[in-house]
mmCIF file of C-alpha atoms in Angstrom:
data_model
loop_
_atom_site.group_PDB
_atom_site.id
_atom_site.type_symbol
_atom_site.label_atom_id
_atom_site.label_comp_id
_atom_site.label_asym_id
_atom_site.label_seq_id
_atom_site.Cartn_x
_atom_site.Cartn_y
_atom_site.Cartn_z
ATOM 1 C CA UNK A 48 0.218 25.889 47.321
ATOM 2 C CA UNK A 49 3.388 25.364 45.354
ATOM 3 C CA UNK A 50 6.396 23.437 46.681
ATOM 4 C CA UNK A 51 10.014 23.278 45.503
ATOM 5 C CA UNK A 52 11.854 19.985 45.983
ATOM 6 C CA UNK A 53 15.560 20.713 46.435
ATOM 7 C CA UNK A 54 16.916 17.192 47.062
ATOM 8 C CA UNK A 55 16.057 13.793 45.692
ATOM 9 C CA UNK A 56 14.054 11.707 48.154
ATOM 10 C CA UNK A 57 11.760 8.709 48.173
ATOM 11 C CA UNK A 58 8.889 8.913 45.702
ATOM 12 C CA UNK A 59 6.576 9.005 48.717
ATOM 13 C CA UNK A 60 7.268 12.769 48.907
ATOM 14 C CA UNK A 61 5.877 13.432 45.431
ATOM 15 C CA UNK A 62 3.012 10.978 45.863
ATOM 16 C CA UNK A 63 2.038 12.589 49.171
ATOM 17 C CA UNK A 64 2.222 16.141 47.844
ATOM 18 C CA UNK A 65 -0.016 15.129 44.941
ATOM 19 C CA UNK A 66 -2.534 13.550 47.321
ATOM 20 C CA UNK A 67 -2.572 16.766 49.364
ATOM 21 C CA UNK A 68 -3.230 18.798 46.185
ATOM 22 C CA UNK A 69 0.113 20.596 46.210
ATOM 23 C CA UNK A 70 1.832 21.574 43.013
ATOM 24 C CA UNK A 71 5.575 20.981 43.018
ATOM 25 C CA UNK A 72 8.693 21.586 40.990
ATOM 26 C CA UNK A 73 11.980 19.710 41.224
ATOM 27 C CA UNK A 74 15.364 21.423 41.110
ATOM 28 C CA UNK A 75 18.343 19.354 42.192
ATOM 29 C CA UNK A 76 21.090 21.151 40.313
ATOM 30 C CA UNK A 77 20.698 24.956 40.321
ATOM 31 C CA UNK A 78 22.992 27.008 42.522
ATOM 32 C CA UNK A 79 21.718 28.513 45.748
ATOM 33 C CA UNK A 80 21.848 31.959 44.106
ATOM 34 C CA UNK A 81 19.737 30.773 41.170
ATOM 35 C CA UNK A 82 17.152 29.317 43.529
ATOM 36 C CA UNK A 83 17.092 32.483 45.633
ATOM 37 C CA UNK A 84 16.140 34.422 42.502
ATOM 38 C CA UNK A 85 12.849 32.539 42.241
ATOM 39 C CA UNK A 86 12.165 31.193 45.720
ATOM 40 C CA UNK A 87 9.498 33.885 46.168
ATOM 41 C CA UNK A 88 7.283 31.812 43.840
ATOM 42 C CA UNK A 89 6.960 28.970 46.365
ATOM 43 C CA UNK A 90 4.931 28.348 49.495
ATOM 44 C CA UNK A 91 7.075 25.458 50.715
ATOM 45 C CA UNK A 92 10.374 23.705 50.201
ATOM 46 C CA UNK A 93 11.544 20.169 50.928
ATOM 47 C CA UNK A 94 15.274 19.683 51.467
ATOM 48 C CA UNK A 95 17.761 17.273 53.012
ATOM 49 C CA UNK A 96 21.153 18.949 53.450
ATOM 50 C CA UNK A 97 21.993 20.459 50.067
ATOM 51 C CA UNK A 98 22.768 23.941 51.392
ATOM 52 C CA UNK A 99 22.101 26.168 54.386
ATOM 53 C CA UNK A 100 18.748 27.905 54.596
ATOM 54 C CA UNK A 101 20.073 31.124 56.091
ATOM 55 C CA UNK A 102 18.512 34.534 56.701
ATOM 56 C CA UNK A 103 19.577 35.794 53.279
ATOM 57 C CA UNK A 104 17.731 32.926 51.623
ATOM 58 C CA UNK A 105 14.661 33.344 53.805
ATOM 59 C CA UNK A 106 14.470 37.090 53.161
ATOM 60 C CA UNK A 107 13.967 36.311 49.492
ATOM 61 C CA UNK A 108 11.388 33.607 50.240
ATOM 62 C CA UNK A 109 8.584 36.121 50.696
ATOM 63 C CA UNK A 110 5.750 33.592 50.430
ATOM 64 C CA UNK A 111 7.352 30.635 52.221
ATOM 65 C CA UNK A 112 5.003 28.964 54.689
ATOM 66 C CA UNK A 113 6.849 25.747 55.528
ATOM 67 C CA UNK A 114 10.189 23.956 55.253
ATOM 68 C CA UNK A 115 10.284 20.164 55.303
ATOM 69 C CA UNK A 116 13.705 18.769 56.208
ATOM 70 C CA UNK A 117 13.921 15.062 55.333
ATOM 71 C CA UNK A 118 16.146 14.149 58.265
ATOM 72 C CA UNK A 119 16.408 14.362 62.026
ATOM 73 C CA UNK A 120 17.893 17.815 62.646
ATOM 74 C CA UNK A 121 17.230 21.400 61.603
ATOM 75 C CA UNK A 122 20.713 22.840 62.149
ATOM 76 C CA UNK A 123 21.045 23.842 58.487
ATOM 77 C CA UNK A 124 18.156 26.282 58.892
ATOM 78 C CA UNK A 125 18.228 29.691 60.578
ATOM 79 C CA UNK A 126 15.572 28.676 63.089
ATOM 80 C CA UNK A 127 15.179 32.026 64.809
ATOM 81 C CA UNK A 128 14.599 33.970 61.615
ATOM 82 C CA UNK A 129 12.315 31.286 60.179
ATOM 83 C CA UNK A 130 10.150 31.408 63.307
ATOM 84 C CA UNK A 131 10.073 35.224 63.182
ATOM 85 C CA UNK A 132 8.648 34.887 59.680
ATOM 86 C CA UNK A 133 6.053 32.336 60.882
ATOM 87 C CA UNK A 134 7.542 29.631 58.681
ATOM 88 C CA UNK A 135 6.495 26.198 59.895
ATOM 89 C CA UNK A 136 9.456 23.804 60.309
ATOM 90 C CA UNK A 137 9.108 20.054 59.849
ATOM 91 C CA UNK A 138 11.793 17.448 60.623
ATOM 92 C CA UNK A 139 11.490 13.665 60.650
ATOM 93 C CA UNK A 140 13.566 12.089 63.460
ATOM 94 C CA UNK A 141 10.913 9.392 63.818
ATOM 95 C CA UNK A 142 11.741 8.198 60.315
ATOM 96 C CA UNK A 143 15.287 7.007 60.898
ATOM 97 C CA UNK A 144 15.468 6.407 64.645
ATOM 98 C CA UNK A 145 15.247 2.625 64.279
ATOM 99 C CA UNK A 146 18.036 2.610 61.708
ATOM 100 C CA UNK A 147 20.257 4.740 63.982
ATOM 101 C CA UNK A 148 19.610 2.413 66.915
ATOM 102 C CA UNK A 149 20.536 -0.619 64.855
ATOM 103 C CA UNK A 150 23.695 1.043 63.517
ATOM 104 C CA UNK A 151 24.897 2.042 66.990
ATOM 105 C CA UNK A 152 24.370 -1.491 68.248
ATOM 106 C CA UNK A 153 25.974 -3.015 65.176
ATOM 107 C CA UNK A 154 29.047 -0.804 65.446
ATOM 108 C CA UNK A 155 29.790 -1.580 69.092
ATOM 109 C CA UNK A 156 29.293 -5.318 68.533
ATOM 110 C CA UNK A 157 31.591 -5.187 65.516
ATOM 111 C CA UNK A 158 34.240 -3.309 67.506
ATOM 112 C CA UNK A 159 33.981 -5.610 70.534
ATOM 113 C CA UNK A 160 34.319 -8.707 68.361
ATOM 114 C CA UNK A 161 36.975 -7.215 66.048
ATOM 115 C CA UNK A 162 34.838 -8.188 63.062
ATOM 116 C CA UNK A 163 36.345 -5.734 60.585
ATOM 117 C CA UNK A 164 39.854 -6.808 61.565
ATOM 118 C CA UNK A 165 39.255 -10.565 61.441
ATOM 119 C CA UNK A 166 37.312 -10.302 58.183
ATOM 120 C CA UNK A 167 40.332 -8.629 56.598
ATOM 121 C CA UNK A 168 42.784 -11.085 58.162
ATOM 122 C CA UNK A 169 40.962 -14.226 57.063
ATOM 123 C CA UNK A 170 40.685 -12.913 53.506
ATOM 124 C CA UNK A 171 44.466 -12.450 53.599
ATOM 125 C CA UNK A 172 45.037 -16.016 54.794
ATOM 126 C CA UNK A 173 45.681 -15.039 58.430
ATOM 127 C CA UNK A 174 43.996 -17.266 61.045
ATOM 128 C CA UNK A 175 44.439 -15.800 64.541
ATOM 129 C CA UNK A 176 42.133 -16.813 67.376
ATOM 130 C CA UNK A 177 43.657 -15.824 70.714
ATOM 131 C CA UNK A 178 44.787 -12.478 69.302
ATOM 132 C CA UNK A 179 41.184 -11.760 68.327
ATOM 133 C CA UNK A 180 39.425 -12.750 71.530
ATOM 134 C CA UNK A 181 36.385 -10.465 71.848
ATOM 135 C CA UNK A 182 34.507 -8.551 74.527
ATOM 136 C CA UNK A 183 30.887 -9.123 75.588
ATOM 137 C CA UNK A 184 28.247 -6.441 75.967
ATOM 138 C CA UNK A 185 26.640 -8.334 78.848
ATOM 139 C CA UNK A 186 27.313 -6.791 82.241
ATOM 140 C CA UNK A 187 28.442 -3.435 80.863
ATOM 141 C CA UNK A 188 26.851 -0.095 81.692
ATOM 142 C CA UNK A 189 25.812 1.876 78.623
ATOM 143 C CA UNK A 190 25.484 5.612 79.159
ATOM 144 C CA UNK A 191 23.423 7.559 76.645
ATOM 145 C CA UNK A 192 23.584 11.332 76.332
ATOM 146 C CA UNK A 193 20.478 12.632 74.576
ATOM 147 C CA UNK A 194 17.341 10.576 75.132
ATOM 148 C CA UNK A 195 15.087 11.664 72.306
ATOM 149 C CA UNK A 196 14.075 9.584 69.311
ATOM 150 C CA UNK A 197 17.559 8.203 68.631
ATOM 151 C CA UNK A 198 18.615 7.598 72.221
ATOM 152 C CA UNK A 199 15.371 5.797 72.993
ATOM 153 C CA UNK A 200 15.729 3.633 69.879
ATOM 154 C CA UNK A 201 19.247 2.563 70.888
ATOM 155 C CA UNK A 202 18.147 1.772 74.451
ATOM 156 C CA UNK A 203 15.340 -0.367 73.091
ATOM 157 C CA UNK A 204 17.816 -2.341 70.968
ATOM 158 C CA UNK A 205 19.943 -3.043 74.054
ATOM 159 C CA UNK A 206 17.130 -4.955 75.749
ATOM 160 C CA UNK A 207 18.050 -8.611 75.878
ATOM 161 C CA UNK A 208 21.802 -8.006 76.109
ATOM 162 C CA UNK A 209 21.737 -8.006 79.927
ATOM 163 C CA UNK A 210 23.514 -4.682 80.211
ATOM 164 C CA UNK A 211 22.476 -1.686 82.296
ATOM 165 C CA UNK A 212 21.331 1.381 80.366
ATOM 166 C CA UNK A 213 21.386 4.859 81.893
ATOM 167 C CA UNK A 214 20.949 8.251 80.269
ATOM 168 C CA UNK A 215 21.398 11.976 80.770
ATOM 169 C CA UNK A 216 19.287 14.636 79.082
ATOM 170 C CA UNK A 217 18.583 18.285 79.819
ATOM 171 C CA UNK A 218 14.857 17.738 79.251
ATOM 172 C CA UNK A 219 12.587 16.318 81.975
ATOM 173 C CA UNK A 220 10.181 13.359 81.901
ATOM 174 C CA UNK A 221 11.985 11.207 79.338
ATOM 175 C CA UNK A 222 12.544 8.067 81.409
ATOM 176 C CA UNK A 223 10.976 4.824 80.176
ATOM 177 C CA UNK A 224 11.282 1.099 80.832
ATOM 178 C CA UNK A 225 14.446 0.816 78.739
ATOM 179 C CA UNK A 226 16.755 3.234 80.581
ATOM 180 C CA UNK A 227 17.132 5.088 83.874
ATOM 181 C CA UNK A 228 17.733 8.831 83.999
ATOM 182 C CA UNK A 229 20.797 9.918 85.991
ATOM 183 C CA UNK A 230 22.823 13.076 86.478
ATOM 184 C CA UNK A 231 25.764 13.737 84.178
ATOM 185 C CA UNK A 232 28.096 13.182 87.146
ATOM 186 C CA UNK A 233 26.611 9.738 87.829
ATOM 187 C CA UNK A 234 26.727 8.846 84.153
ATOM 188 C CA UNK A 235 30.428 9.711 84.085
ATOM 189 C CA UNK A 236 31.035 7.582 87.193
ATOM 190 C CA UNK A 237 29.341 4.435 85.910
ATOM 191 C CA UNK A 238 29.606 4.324 82.132
ATOM 192 C CA UNK A 239 31.561 1.657 80.246
ATOM 193 C CA UNK A 240 30.152 2.574 76.837
ATOM 194 C CA UNK A 241 29.098 6.134 76.000
ATOM 195 C CA UNK A 242 26.690 6.728 73.110
ATOM 196 C CA UNK A 243 25.885 10.224 71.845
ATOM 197 C CA UNK A 244 22.395 10.959 70.521
ATOM 198 C CA UNK A 245 22.318 14.746 70.807
ATOM 199 C CA UNK A 246 21.203 17.366 68.278
ATOM 200 C CA UNK A 247 23.677 19.985 67.115
ATOM 201 C CA UNK A 248 23.319 22.982 69.418
ATOM 202 C CA UNK A 249 25.626 25.453 71.118
ATOM 203 C CA UNK A 250 25.556 23.167 74.174
ATOM 204 C CA UNK A 251 26.675 20.085 72.269
ATOM 205 C CA UNK A 252 29.343 21.576 69.993
ATOM 206 C CA UNK A 253 32.785 20.338 71.117
ATOM 207 C CA UNK A 254 31.086 18.699 74.101
ATOM 208 C CA UNK A 255 33.402 15.682 74.100
ATOM 209 C CA UNK A 256 36.698 17.458 74.753
ATOM 210 C CA UNK A 257 39.717 16.751 76.942
ATOM 211 C CA UNK A 258 38.052 17.823 80.201
ATOM 212 C CA UNK A 259 34.907 15.858 79.385
ATOM 213 C CA UNK A 260 36.876 12.688 78.617
ATOM 214 C CA UNK A 261 39.006 12.945 81.740
ATOM 215 C CA UNK A 262 35.893 13.409 83.896
ATOM 216 C CA UNK A 263 34.904 9.749 83.417
ATOM 217 C CA UNK A 264 35.809 7.525 86.326
ATOM 218 C CA UNK A 265 36.538 4.519 84.119
ATOM 219 C CA UNK A 266 38.065 4.094 80.712
ATOM 220 C CA UNK A 267 35.211 3.859 78.234
ATOM 221 C CA UNK A 268 34.177 3.198 74.649
ATOM 222 C CA UNK A 269 32.586 5.978 72.592
ATOM 223 C CA UNK A 270 29.814 5.693 70.001
ATOM 224 C CA UNK A 271 28.877 8.771 67.985
ATOM 225 C CA UNK A 272 26.008 8.480 65.514
ATOM 226 C CA UNK A 273 24.787 12.026 66.232
ATOM 227 C CA UNK A 274 26.843 14.947 64.902
ATOM 228 C CA UNK A 275 30.575 15.169 64.328
ATOM 229 C CA UNK A 276 30.712 18.647 65.861
ATOM 230 C CA UNK A 277 30.059 17.104 69.296
ATOM 231 C CA UNK A 278 33.528 15.530 69.477
ATOM 232 C CA UNK A 279 36.894 17.303 69.415
ATOM 233 C CA UNK A 280 38.806 14.747 67.364
ATOM 234 C CA UNK A 281 42.226 15.847 68.577
ATOM 235 C CA UNK A 282 41.159 15.303 72.194
ATOM 236 C CA UNK A 283 39.551 11.966 71.314
ATOM 237 C CA UNK A 284 42.817 10.826 69.745
ATOM 238 C CA UNK A 285 44.724 11.783 72.908
ATOM 239 C CA UNK A 286 42.190 9.766 74.892
ATOM 240 C CA UNK A 287 42.716 6.762 72.623
ATOM 241 C CA UNK A 288 46.481 7.040 72.950
ATOM 242 C CA UNK A 289 46.358 7.293 76.745
ATOM 243 C CA UNK A 290 43.838 4.453 77.104
ATOM 244 C CA UNK A 291 41.175 6.629 78.696
ATOM 245 C CA UNK A 292 39.100 5.943 75.580
ATOM 246 C CA UNK A 293 39.297 2.215 74.856
ATOM 247 C CA UNK A 294 37.782 2.433 71.395
ATOM 248 C CA UNK A 295 35.471 4.533 69.247
ATOM 249 C CA UNK A 296 32.637 3.871 66.809
ATOM 250 C CA UNK A 297 32.259 7.003 64.691
ATOM 251 C CA UNK A 298 29.607 7.398 62.041
ATOM 252 C CA UNK A 299 30.126 11.174 62.042
ATOM 253 C CA UNK A 300 33.223 13.395 62.158
ATOM 254 C CA UNK A 301 33.850 17.031 62.959
ATOM 255 C CA UNK A 302 35.567 17.495 59.586
ATOM 256 C CA UNK A 303 32.382 16.816 57.606
ATOM 257 C CA UNK A 304 30.944 19.477 55.362
ATOM 258 C CA UNK A 305 27.480 20.752 56.253
ATOM 259 C CA UNK A 306 26.002 18.864 53.308
ATOM 260 C CA UNK A 307 27.336 15.594 54.814
ATOM 261 C CA UNK A 308 28.112 14.388 51.298
ATOM 262 C CA UNK A 309 31.914 14.509 51.158
ATOM 263 C CA UNK A 310 34.660 14.213 53.767
ATOM 264 C CA UNK A 311 37.667 13.936 51.482
ATOM 265 C CA UNK A 312 37.770 17.379 49.882
ATOM 266 C CA UNK A 313 40.512 19.053 51.920
ATOM 267 C CA UNK A 314 43.060 20.558 49.527
ATOM 268 C CA UNK A 315 45.867 20.291 52.070
ATOM 269 C CA UNK A 316 45.327 16.625 52.903
ATOM 270 C CA UNK A 317 43.574 14.958 55.795
ATOM 271 C CA UNK A 318 43.911 16.396 59.320
ATOM 272 C CA UNK A 319 46.429 14.481 61.430
ATOM 273 C CA UNK A 320 43.857 13.370 64.053
ATOM 274 C CA UNK A 321 41.664 11.918 61.323
ATOM 275 C CA UNK A 322 44.660 10.113 59.855
ATOM 276 C CA UNK A 323 45.174 8.508 63.269
ATOM 277 C CA UNK A 324 41.547 7.346 63.329
ATOM 278 C CA UNK A 325 41.926 5.786 59.884
ATOM 279 C CA UNK A 326 44.980 3.812 60.960
ATOM 280 C CA UNK A 327 43.783 2.750 64.429
ATOM 281 C CA UNK A 328 42.386 -0.737 65.056
ATOM 282 C CA UNK A 329 40.593 0.761 68.075
ATOM 283 C CA UNK A 330 38.337 2.780 65.792
ATOM 284 C CA UNK A 331 35.413 1.838 63.571
ATOM 285 C CA UNK A 332 34.348 4.399 60.959
ATOM 286 C CA UNK A 333 31.361 4.780 58.660
ATOM 287 C CA UNK A 334 30.365 7.650 56.307
ATOM 288 C CA UNK A 335 27.388 9.211 58.135
ATOM 289 C CA UNK A 336 25.077 6.333 57.252
ATOM 290 C CA UNK A 337 23.454 5.651 60.622
ATOM 291 C CA UNK A 338 19.827 6.172 59.728
ATOM 292 C CA UNK A 339 20.600 5.677 56.023
ATOM 293 C CA UNK A 340 18.685 2.495 55.149
ATOM 294 C CA UNK A 341 16.276 1.537 52.384
ATOM 295 C CA UNK A 342 13.504 1.404 54.965
ATOM 296 C CA UNK A 343 14.316 4.758 56.534
ATOM 297 C CA UNK A 344 14.319 6.444 53.127
ATOM 298 C CA UNK A 345 10.617 5.675 52.849
ATOM 299 C CA UNK A 346 9.840 6.339 56.518
ATOM 300 C CA UNK A 347 11.541 9.755 56.510
ATOM 301 C CA UNK A 348 9.495 10.846 53.511
ATOM 302 C CA UNK A 349 6.305 9.409 54.996
ATOM 303 C CA UNK A 350 6.803 11.298 58.273
ATOM 304 C CA UNK A 351 7.247 14.575 56.373
ATOM 305 C CA UNK A 352 4.022 14.010 54.442
ATOM 306 C CA UNK A 353 2.028 13.027 57.536
ATOM 307 C CA UNK A 354 3.270 16.043 59.516
ATOM 308 C CA UNK A 355 2.579 18.303 56.560
ATOM 309 C CA UNK A 356 -0.963 16.939 56.310
ATOM 310 C CA UNK A 357 -1.494 17.495 60.046
ATOM 311 C CA UNK A 358 -0.221 21.068 59.819
ATOM 312 C CA UNK A 359 -2.330 21.762 56.751
ATOM 313 C CA UNK A 360 -5.507 20.449 58.390
ATOM 314 C CA UNK A 361 -4.865 22.489 61.537
ATOM 315 C CA UNK A 362 -4.240 25.614 59.459
ATOM 316 C CA UNK A 363 -7.515 25.145 57.620
ATOM 317 C CA UNK A 364 -9.430 24.600 60.875
ATOM 318 C CA UNK A 365 -7.925 27.702 62.465
ATOM 319 C CA UNK A 366 -8.935 29.768 59.461
#
């Protein structure tokens, strides 16, 4: 079978395809239209987030048998149409779950201890101690929404910090030794720190809005290393201003483009809520890099190859 690589990835992808006796071509620069004109020549594609694999694209991919997405989610693919065409879909959330867990933990610790602020101050010759007294994670209740690969990884990292970890998820049978499953109502009653680890779906889009924020019994901190579309930034800003949201660690933003590669391309300037986030000392920002480590680059590619090998072996056995 012949595979088209549409994004640069770890060399493990090419090594693995060679070991599995696939032929492959690389095309990291052609337009979507140019690729559509010849996608019928390929049995598989491997992509990160370069462009959307929509129905129009898939209709031209007459011989496509699988899509490997080197990342956690599949929201850039028309899943329903792909499944109708019996196209096998492969994602790799196992590959960067550890990195996401570490980033979420690192961000909340940095926010609690004002590390970005004090680092800047000391470099500017400012030495303030009482003004920069921190907050401890010990004794807090961490509420996780979404207890799949990423949520579980974060809960595991919290072991040893003597905090209570609870979670809510729409799927059953996810509880483990690192967190207790509760209802969404109970999570909202008890949470001091809320961490989102949800995929992008119709249920999670704009989930964190004004009503959601006001439903929490206590003021809370927010961590979002999932998808920017889950949080209505304008409502988050109102929560920060009112004190209902005490602080926010945001690796993702609703203003991101679907390719995740560039936030600062708005011709009319930055949205006002985002400008507030930039200027607020209550907010820690990063450019969608949770899960973006040297180690995860290899692991993501390795997961794709291993899942592809498993699928290939099963296909051969069934035939």
